[in-house]
N, CA and C atoms as an extended XYZ file, in Angstrom:
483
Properties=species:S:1:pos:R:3:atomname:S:1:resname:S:1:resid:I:1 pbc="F F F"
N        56.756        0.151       65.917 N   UNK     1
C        56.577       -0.563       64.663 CA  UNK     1
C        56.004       -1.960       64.904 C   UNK     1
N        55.932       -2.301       65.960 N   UNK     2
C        55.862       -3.925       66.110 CA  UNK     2
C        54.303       -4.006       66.800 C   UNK     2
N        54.138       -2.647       67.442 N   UNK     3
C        52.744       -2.603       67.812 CA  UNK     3
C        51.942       -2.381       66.391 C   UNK     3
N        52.335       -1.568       65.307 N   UNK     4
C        51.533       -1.648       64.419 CA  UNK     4
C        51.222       -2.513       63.459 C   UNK     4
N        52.423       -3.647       63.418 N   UNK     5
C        52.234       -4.837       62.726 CA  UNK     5
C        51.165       -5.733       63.334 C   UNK     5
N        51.276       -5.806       64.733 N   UNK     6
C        50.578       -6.679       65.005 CA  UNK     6
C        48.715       -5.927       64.643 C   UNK     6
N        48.839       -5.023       64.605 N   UNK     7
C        47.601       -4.123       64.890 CA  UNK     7
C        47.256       -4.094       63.311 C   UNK     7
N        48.200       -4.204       62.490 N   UNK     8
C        47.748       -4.543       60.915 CA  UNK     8
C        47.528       -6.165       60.497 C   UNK     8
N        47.398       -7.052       61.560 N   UNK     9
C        47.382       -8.543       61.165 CA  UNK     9
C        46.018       -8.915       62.288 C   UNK     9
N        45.740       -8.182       62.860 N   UNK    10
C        44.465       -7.967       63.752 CA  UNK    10
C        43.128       -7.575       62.962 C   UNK    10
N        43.663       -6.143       62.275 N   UNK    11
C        42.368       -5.756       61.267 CA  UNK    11
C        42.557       -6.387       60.000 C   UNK    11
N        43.428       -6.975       59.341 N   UNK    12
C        43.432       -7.828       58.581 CA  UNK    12
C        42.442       -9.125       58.501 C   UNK    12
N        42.971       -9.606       59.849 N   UNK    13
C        42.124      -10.754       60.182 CA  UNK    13
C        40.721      -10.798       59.976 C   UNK    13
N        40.510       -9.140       60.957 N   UNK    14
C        39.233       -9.029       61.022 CA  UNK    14
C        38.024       -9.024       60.172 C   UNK    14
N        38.961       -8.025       58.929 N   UNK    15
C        38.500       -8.128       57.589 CA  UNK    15
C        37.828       -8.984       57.159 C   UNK    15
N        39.020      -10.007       56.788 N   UNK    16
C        38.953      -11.561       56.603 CA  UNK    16
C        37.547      -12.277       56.942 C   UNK    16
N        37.459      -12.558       58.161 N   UNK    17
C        36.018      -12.190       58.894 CA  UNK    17
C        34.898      -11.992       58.426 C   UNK    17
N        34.906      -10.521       58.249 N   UNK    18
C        33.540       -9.940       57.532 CA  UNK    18
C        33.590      -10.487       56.013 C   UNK    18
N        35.359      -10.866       55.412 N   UNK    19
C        34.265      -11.274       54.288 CA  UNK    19
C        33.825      -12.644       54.058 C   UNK    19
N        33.934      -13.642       55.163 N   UNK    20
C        33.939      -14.745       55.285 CA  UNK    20
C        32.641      -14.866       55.338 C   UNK    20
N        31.892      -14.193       56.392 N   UNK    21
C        30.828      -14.058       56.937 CA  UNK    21
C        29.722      -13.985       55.889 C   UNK    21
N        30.124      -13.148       54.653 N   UNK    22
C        29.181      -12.989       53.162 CA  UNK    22
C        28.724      -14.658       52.772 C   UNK    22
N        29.619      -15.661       53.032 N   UNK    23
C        29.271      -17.118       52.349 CA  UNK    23
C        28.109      -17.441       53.690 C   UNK    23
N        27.288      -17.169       53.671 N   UNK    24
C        26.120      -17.359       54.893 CA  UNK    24
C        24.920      -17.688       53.781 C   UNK    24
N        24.126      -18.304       54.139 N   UNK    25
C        22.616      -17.805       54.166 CA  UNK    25
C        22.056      -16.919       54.953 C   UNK    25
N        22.177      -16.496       56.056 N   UNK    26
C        22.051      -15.660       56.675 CA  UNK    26
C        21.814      -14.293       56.289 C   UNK    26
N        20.488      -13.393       56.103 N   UNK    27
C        20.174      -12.071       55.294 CA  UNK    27
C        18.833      -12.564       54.706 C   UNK    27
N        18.717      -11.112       54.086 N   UNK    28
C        17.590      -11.378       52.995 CA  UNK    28
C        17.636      -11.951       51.705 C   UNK    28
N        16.634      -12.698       51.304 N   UNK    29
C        16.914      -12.958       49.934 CA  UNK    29
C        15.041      -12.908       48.988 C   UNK    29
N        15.631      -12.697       47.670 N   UNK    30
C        15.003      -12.252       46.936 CA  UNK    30
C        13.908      -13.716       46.556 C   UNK    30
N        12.858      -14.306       46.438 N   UNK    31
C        12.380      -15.537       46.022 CA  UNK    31
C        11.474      -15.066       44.671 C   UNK    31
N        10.955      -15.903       44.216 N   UNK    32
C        10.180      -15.580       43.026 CA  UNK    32
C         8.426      -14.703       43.497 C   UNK    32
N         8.381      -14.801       44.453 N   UNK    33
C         6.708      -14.127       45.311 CA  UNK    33
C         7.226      -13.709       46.509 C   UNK    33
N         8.525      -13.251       46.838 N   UNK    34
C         8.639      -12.920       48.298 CA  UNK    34
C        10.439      -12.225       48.411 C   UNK    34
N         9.779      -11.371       49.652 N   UNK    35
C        10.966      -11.430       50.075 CA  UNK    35
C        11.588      -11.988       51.581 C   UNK    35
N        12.456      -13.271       52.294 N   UNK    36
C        12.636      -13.788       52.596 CA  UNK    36
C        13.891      -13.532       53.844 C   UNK    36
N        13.521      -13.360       54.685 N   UNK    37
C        14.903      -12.930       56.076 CA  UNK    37
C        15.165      -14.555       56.655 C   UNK    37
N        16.244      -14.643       56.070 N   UNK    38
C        17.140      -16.160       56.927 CA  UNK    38
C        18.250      -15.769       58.215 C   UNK    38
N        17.649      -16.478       59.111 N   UNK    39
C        18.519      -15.756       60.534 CA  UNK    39
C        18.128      -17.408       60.978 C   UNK    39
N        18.681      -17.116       62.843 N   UNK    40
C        19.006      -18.065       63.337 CA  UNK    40
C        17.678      -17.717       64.713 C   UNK    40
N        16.533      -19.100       64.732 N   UNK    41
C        15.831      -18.384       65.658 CA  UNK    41
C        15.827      -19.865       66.948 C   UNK    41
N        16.338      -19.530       67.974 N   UNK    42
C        16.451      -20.319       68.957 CA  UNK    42
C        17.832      -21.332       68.351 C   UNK    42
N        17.445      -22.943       68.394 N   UNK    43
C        18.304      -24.038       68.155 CA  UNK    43
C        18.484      -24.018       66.428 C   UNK    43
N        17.221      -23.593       65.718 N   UNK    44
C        17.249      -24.012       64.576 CA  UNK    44
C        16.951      -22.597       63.417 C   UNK    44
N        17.546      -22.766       62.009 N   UNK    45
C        17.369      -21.363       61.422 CA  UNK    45
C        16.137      -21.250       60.383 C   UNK    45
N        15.857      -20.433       60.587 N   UNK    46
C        14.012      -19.836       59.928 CA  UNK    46
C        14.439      -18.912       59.268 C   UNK    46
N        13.340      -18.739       57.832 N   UNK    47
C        13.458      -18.659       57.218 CA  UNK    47
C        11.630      -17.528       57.113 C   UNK    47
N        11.744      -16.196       57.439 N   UNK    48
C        10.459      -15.538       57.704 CA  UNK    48
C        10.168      -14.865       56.209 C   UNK    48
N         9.160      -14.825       56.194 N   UNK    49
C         8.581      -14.286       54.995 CA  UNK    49
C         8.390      -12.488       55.585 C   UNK    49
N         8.981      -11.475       54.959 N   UNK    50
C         9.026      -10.442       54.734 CA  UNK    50
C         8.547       -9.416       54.399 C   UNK    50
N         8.175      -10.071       53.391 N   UNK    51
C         7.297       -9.097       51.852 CA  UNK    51
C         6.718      -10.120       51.233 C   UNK    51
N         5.322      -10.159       50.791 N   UNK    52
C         4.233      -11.020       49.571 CA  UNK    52
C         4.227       -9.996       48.525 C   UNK    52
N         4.687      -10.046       47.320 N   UNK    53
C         4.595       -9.509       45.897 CA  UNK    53
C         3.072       -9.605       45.709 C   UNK    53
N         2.293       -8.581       45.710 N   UNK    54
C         0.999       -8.518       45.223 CA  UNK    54
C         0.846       -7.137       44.067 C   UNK    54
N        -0.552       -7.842       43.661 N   UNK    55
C        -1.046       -6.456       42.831 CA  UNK    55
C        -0.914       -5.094       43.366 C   UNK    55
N        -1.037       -4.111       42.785 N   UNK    56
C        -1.096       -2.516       43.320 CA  UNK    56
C        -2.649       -1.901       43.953 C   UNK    56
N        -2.129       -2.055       44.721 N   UNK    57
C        -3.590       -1.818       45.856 CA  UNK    57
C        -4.159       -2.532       46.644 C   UNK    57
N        -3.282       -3.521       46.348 N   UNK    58
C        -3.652       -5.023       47.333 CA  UNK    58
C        -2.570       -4.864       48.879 C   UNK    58
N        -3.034       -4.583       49.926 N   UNK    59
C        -1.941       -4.528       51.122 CA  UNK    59
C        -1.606       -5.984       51.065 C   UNK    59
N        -0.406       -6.387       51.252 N   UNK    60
C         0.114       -7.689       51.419 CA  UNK    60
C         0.096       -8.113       52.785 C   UNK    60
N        -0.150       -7.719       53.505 N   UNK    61
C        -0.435       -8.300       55.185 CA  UNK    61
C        -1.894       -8.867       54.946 C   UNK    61
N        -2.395       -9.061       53.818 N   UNK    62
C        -3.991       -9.116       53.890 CA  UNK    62
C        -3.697      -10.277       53.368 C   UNK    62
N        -2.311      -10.953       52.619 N   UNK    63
C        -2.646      -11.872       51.843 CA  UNK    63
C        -2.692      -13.116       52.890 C   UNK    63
N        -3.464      -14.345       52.889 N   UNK    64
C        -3.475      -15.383       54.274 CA  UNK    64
C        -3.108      -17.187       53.199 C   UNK    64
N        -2.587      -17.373       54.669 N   UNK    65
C        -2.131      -18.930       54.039 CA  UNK    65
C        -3.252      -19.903       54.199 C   UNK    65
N        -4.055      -19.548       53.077 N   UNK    66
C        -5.030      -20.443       52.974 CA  UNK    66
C        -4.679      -21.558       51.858 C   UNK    66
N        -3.678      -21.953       51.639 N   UNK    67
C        -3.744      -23.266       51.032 CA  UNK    67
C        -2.874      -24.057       51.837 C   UNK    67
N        -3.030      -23.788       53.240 N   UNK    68
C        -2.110      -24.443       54.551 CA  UNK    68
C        -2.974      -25.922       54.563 C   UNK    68
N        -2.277      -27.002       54.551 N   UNK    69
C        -3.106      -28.410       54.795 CA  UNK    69
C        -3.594      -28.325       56.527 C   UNK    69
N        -3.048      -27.498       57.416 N   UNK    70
C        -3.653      -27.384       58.380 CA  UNK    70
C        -4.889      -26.283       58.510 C   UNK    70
N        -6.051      -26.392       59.081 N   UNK    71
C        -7.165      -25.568       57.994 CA  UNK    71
C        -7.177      -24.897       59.277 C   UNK    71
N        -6.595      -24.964       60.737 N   UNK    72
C        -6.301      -23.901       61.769 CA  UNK    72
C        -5.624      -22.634       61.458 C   UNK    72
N        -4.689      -23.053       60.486 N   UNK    73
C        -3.605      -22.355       60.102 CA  UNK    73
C        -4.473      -21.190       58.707 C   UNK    73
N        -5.024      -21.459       57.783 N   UNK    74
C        -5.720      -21.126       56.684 CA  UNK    74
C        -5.727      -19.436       57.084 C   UNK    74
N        -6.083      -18.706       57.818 N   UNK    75
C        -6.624      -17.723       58.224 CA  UNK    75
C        -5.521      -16.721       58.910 C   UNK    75
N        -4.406      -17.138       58.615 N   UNK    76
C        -2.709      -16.292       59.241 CA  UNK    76
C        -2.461      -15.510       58.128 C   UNK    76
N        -1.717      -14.354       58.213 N   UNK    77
C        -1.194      -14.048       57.013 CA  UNK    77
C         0.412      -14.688       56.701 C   UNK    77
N         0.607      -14.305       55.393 N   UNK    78
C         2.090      -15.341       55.065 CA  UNK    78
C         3.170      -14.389       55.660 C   UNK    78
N         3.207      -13.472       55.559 N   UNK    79
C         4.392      -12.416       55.828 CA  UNK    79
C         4.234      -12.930       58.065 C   UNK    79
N         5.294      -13.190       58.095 N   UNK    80
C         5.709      -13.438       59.481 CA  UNK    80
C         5.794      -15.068       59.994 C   UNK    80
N         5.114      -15.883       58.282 N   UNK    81
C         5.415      -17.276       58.917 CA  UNK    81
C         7.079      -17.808       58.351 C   UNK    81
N         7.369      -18.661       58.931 N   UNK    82
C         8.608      -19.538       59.074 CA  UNK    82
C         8.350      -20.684       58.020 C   UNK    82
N         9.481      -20.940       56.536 N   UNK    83
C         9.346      -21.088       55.786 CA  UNK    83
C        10.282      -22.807       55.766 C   UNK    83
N        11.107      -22.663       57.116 N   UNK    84
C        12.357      -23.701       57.039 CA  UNK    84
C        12.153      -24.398       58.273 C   UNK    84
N        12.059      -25.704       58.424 N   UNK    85
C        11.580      -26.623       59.712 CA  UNK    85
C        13.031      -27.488       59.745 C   UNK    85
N        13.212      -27.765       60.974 N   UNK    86
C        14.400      -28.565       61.363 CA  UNK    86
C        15.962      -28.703       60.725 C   UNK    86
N        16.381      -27.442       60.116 N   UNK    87
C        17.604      -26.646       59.363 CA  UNK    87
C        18.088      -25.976       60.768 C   UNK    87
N        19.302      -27.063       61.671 N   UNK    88
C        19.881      -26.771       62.784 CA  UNK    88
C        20.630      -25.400       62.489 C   UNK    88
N        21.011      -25.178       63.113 N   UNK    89
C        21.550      -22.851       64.165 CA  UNK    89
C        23.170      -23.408       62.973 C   UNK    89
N        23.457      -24.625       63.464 N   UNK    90
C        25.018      -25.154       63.074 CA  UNK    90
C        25.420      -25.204       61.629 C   UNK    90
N        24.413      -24.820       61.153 N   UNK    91
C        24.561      -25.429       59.823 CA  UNK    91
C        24.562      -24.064       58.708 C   UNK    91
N        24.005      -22.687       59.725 N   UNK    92
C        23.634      -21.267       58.871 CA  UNK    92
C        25.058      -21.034       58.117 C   UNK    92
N        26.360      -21.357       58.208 N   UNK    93
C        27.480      -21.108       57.470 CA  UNK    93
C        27.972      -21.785       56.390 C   UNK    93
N        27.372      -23.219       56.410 N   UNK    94
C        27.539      -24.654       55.198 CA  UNK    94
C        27.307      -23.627       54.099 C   UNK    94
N        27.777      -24.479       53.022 N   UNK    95
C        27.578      -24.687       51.749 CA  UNK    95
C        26.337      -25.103       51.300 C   UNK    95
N        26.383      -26.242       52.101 N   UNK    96
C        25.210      -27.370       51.328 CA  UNK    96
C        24.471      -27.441       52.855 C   UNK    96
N        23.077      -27.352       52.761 N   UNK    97
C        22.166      -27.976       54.230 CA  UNK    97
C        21.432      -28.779       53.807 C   UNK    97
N        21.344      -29.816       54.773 N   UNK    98
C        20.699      -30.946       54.331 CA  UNK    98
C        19.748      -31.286       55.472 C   UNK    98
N        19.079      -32.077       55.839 N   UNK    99
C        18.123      -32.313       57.062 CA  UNK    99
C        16.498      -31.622       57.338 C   UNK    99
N        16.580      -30.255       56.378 N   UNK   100
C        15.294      -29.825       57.199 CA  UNK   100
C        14.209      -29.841       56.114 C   UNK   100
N        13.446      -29.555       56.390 N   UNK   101
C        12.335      -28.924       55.127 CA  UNK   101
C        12.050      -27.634       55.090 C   UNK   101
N        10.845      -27.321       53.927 N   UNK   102
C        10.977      -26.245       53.742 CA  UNK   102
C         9.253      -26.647       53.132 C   UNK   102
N         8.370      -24.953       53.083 N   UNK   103
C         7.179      -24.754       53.420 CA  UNK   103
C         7.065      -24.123       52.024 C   UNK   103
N         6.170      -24.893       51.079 N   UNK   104
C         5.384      -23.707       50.221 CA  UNK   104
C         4.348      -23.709       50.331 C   UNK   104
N         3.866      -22.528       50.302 N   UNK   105
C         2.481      -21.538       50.264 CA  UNK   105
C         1.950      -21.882       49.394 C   UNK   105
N         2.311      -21.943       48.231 N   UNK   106
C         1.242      -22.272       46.729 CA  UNK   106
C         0.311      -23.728       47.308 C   UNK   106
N         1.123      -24.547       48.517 N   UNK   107
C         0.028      -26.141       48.136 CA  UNK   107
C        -0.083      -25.964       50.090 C   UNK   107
N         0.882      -25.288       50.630 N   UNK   108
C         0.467      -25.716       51.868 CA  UNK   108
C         0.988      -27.010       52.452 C   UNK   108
N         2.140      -27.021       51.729 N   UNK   109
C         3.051      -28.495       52.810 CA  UNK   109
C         4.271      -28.438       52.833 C   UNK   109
N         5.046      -29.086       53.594 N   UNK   110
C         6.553      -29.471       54.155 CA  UNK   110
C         6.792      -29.834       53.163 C   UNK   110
N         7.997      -29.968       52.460 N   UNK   111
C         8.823      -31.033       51.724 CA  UNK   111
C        10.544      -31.306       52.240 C   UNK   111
N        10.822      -31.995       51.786 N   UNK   112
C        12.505      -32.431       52.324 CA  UNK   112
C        13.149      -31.835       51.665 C   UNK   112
N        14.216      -30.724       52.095 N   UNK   113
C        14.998      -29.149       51.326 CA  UNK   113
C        15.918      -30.209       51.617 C   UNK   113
N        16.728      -29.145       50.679 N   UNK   114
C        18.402      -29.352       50.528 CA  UNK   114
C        18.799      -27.816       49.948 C   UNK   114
N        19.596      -26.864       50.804 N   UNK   115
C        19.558      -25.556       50.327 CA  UNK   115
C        21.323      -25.257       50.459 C   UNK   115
N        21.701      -25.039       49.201 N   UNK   116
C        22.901      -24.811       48.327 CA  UNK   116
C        23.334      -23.331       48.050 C   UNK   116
N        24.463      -23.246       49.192 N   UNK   117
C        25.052      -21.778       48.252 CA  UNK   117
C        26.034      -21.735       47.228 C   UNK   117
N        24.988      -21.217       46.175 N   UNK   118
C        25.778      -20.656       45.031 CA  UNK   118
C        27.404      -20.077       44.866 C   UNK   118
N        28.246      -20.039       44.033 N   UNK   119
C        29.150      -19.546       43.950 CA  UNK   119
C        29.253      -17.936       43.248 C   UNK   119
N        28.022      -18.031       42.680 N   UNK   120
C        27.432      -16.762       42.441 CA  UNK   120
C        26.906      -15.782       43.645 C   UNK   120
N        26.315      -16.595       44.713 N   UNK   121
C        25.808      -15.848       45.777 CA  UNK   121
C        24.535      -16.240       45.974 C   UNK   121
N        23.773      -16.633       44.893 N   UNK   122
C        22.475      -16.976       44.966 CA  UNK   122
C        22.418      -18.541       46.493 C   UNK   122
N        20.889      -18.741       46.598 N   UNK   123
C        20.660      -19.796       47.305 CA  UNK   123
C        19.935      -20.659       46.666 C   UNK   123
N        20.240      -21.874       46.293 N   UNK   124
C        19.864      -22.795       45.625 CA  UNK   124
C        18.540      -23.410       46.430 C   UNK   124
N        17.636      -23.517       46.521 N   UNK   125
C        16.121      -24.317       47.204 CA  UNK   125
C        15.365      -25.735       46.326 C   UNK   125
N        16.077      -26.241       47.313 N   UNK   126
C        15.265      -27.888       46.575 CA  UNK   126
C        14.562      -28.356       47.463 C   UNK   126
N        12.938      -28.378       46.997 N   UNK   127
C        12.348      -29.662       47.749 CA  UNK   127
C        12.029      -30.440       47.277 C   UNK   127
N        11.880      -31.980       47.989 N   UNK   128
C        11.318      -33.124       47.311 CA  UNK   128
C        10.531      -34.215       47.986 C   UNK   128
N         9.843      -35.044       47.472 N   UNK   129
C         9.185      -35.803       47.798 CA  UNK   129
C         9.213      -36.989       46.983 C   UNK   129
N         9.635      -38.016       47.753 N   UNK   130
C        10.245      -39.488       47.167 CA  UNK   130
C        11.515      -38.522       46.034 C   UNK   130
N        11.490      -39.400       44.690 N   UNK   131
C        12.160      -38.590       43.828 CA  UNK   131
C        11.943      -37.540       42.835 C   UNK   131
N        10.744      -37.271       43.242 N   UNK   132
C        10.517      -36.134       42.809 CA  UNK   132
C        10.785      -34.553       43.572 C   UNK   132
N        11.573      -33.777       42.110 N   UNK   133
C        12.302      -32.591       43.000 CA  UNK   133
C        11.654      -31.120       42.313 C   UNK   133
N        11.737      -30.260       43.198 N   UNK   134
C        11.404      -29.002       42.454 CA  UNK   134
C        11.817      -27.959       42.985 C   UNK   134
N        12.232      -26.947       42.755 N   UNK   135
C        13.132      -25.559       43.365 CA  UNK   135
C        13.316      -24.425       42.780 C   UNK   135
N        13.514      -23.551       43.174 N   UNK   136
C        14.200      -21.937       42.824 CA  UNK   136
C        15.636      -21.385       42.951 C   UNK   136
N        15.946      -20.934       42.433 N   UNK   137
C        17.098      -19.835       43.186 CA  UNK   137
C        16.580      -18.474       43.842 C   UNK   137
N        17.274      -18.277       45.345 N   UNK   138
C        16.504      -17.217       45.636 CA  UNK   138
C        18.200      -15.886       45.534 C   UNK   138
N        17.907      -15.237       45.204 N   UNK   139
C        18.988      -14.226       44.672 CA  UNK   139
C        19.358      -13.227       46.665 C   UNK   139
N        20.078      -12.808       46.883 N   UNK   140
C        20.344      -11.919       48.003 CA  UNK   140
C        20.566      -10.712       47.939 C   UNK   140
N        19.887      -10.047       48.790 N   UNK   141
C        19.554       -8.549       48.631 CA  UNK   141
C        20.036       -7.763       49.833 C   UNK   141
N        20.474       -6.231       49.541 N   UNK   142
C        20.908       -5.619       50.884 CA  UNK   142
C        19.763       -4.943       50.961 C   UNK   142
N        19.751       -4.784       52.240 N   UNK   143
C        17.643       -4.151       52.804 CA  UNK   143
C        18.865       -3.330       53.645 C   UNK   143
N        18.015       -1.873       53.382 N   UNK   144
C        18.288       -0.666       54.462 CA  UNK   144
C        17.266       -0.316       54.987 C   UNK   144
N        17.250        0.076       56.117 N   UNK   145
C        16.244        0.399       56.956 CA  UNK   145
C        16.203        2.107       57.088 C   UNK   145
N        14.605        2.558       56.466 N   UNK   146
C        15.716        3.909       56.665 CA  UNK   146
C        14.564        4.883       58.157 C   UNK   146
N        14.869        5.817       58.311 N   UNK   147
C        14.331        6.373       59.465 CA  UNK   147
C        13.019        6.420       60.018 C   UNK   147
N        12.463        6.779       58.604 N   UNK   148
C        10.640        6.630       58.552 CA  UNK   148
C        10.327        5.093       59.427 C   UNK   148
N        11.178        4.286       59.650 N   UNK   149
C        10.327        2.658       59.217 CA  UNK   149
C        10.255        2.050       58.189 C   UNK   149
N        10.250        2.637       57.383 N   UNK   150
C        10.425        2.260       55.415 CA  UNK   150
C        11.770        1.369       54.960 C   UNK   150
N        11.807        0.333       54.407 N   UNK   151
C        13.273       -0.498       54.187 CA  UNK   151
C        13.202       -0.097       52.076 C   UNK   151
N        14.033        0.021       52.242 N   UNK   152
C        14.449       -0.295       51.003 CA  UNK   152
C        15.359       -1.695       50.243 C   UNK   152
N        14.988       -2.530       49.042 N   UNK   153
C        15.925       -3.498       48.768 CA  UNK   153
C        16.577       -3.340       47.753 C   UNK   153
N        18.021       -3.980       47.287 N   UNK   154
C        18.457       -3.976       46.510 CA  UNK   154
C        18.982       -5.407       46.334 C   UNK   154
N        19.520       -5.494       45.089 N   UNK   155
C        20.109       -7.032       45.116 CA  UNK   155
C        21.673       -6.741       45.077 C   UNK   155
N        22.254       -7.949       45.659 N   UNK   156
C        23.705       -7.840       45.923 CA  UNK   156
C        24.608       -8.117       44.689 C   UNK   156
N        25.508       -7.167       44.823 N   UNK   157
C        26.073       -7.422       43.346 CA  UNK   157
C        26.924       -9.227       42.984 C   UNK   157
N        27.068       -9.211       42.216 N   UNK   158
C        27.559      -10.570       41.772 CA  UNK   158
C        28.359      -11.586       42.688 C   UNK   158
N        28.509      -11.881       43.705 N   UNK   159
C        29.603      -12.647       44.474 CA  UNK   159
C        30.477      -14.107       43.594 C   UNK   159
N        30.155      -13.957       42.790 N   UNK   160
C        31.344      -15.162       41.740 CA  UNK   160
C        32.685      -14.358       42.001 C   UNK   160
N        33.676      -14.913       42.105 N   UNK   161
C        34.971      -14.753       42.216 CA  UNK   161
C        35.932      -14.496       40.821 C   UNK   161
């Protein structure tokens, strides 16, 4: 009996754990033109572009970051670039991140993020420049991978408490 208590306060814990682990940025998330994988790459966490929402018949690997202010850059496609600059490895579990920037495609520049998890689940995205601010919510989605190579997404149900 005493082995199974302890062995029920073990997977308990563990539980605990996994559902702790849900308050992350960490996963996919849904953006208004994309879909978005936040992981941890080396010291600092990136933020890769996934999927480009295009017309029907348009392959989205075709679409390129040509409104990059670097005109080296113009000629990449968006799906595989890194969306989040100097957002430290330490910070993928916060609430609130503060320090890094973040990359839009529509103009092609850095701005100073501040990225907020929701109590809903969503991820709050602010960038700004001086005091001027502008942002999205990007919603989180479960992606299955299924045998073909083919992923499928869905969005995660409500996380409000």
């Amino acid at each position: 009996m005493k082995y199974l208590s302890l062995f029920l306060v073990v997977l308990f814990s563990f539980s605990y754990s996994l559902q702790a682990s849900n308050k992350t940025i960490e996963g996919y998330w849904l953006t208004s033109e994309s879909i978005v994988e936040v992981k941890v790459c080396k010291e600092f966490i990136c933020a890769e572009i996934s999927h480009v929402f295009v017309e029907e018949g348009v392959d989205s690997s075709s679409v390129l970051d040509e409104n990059n202010s670097n005109k080296d850059l113009q000629g990449r496609a968006l799906i595989g670039i890194n969306l989040f600059k100097e957002f430290k490895k330490e910070l993928i579990s916060k609430e609130v991140l503060k320090g890094g920037k973040i990359y839009n495609p529509r103009d092609g520049n850095f701005y100073k993020s501040t990225l907020a998890l929701l109590k809903n689940g969503n991820l709050k995205i602010k960038g700004c420049v001086l005091f001027l601010c502008d942002g999205e919510e990007w919603q989180p989605l479960e992606v299955t991978f299924n045998a073909d190579g083919s992923r499928q997404a869905t969005l995660k149900s409500n996380q409000e408490d």
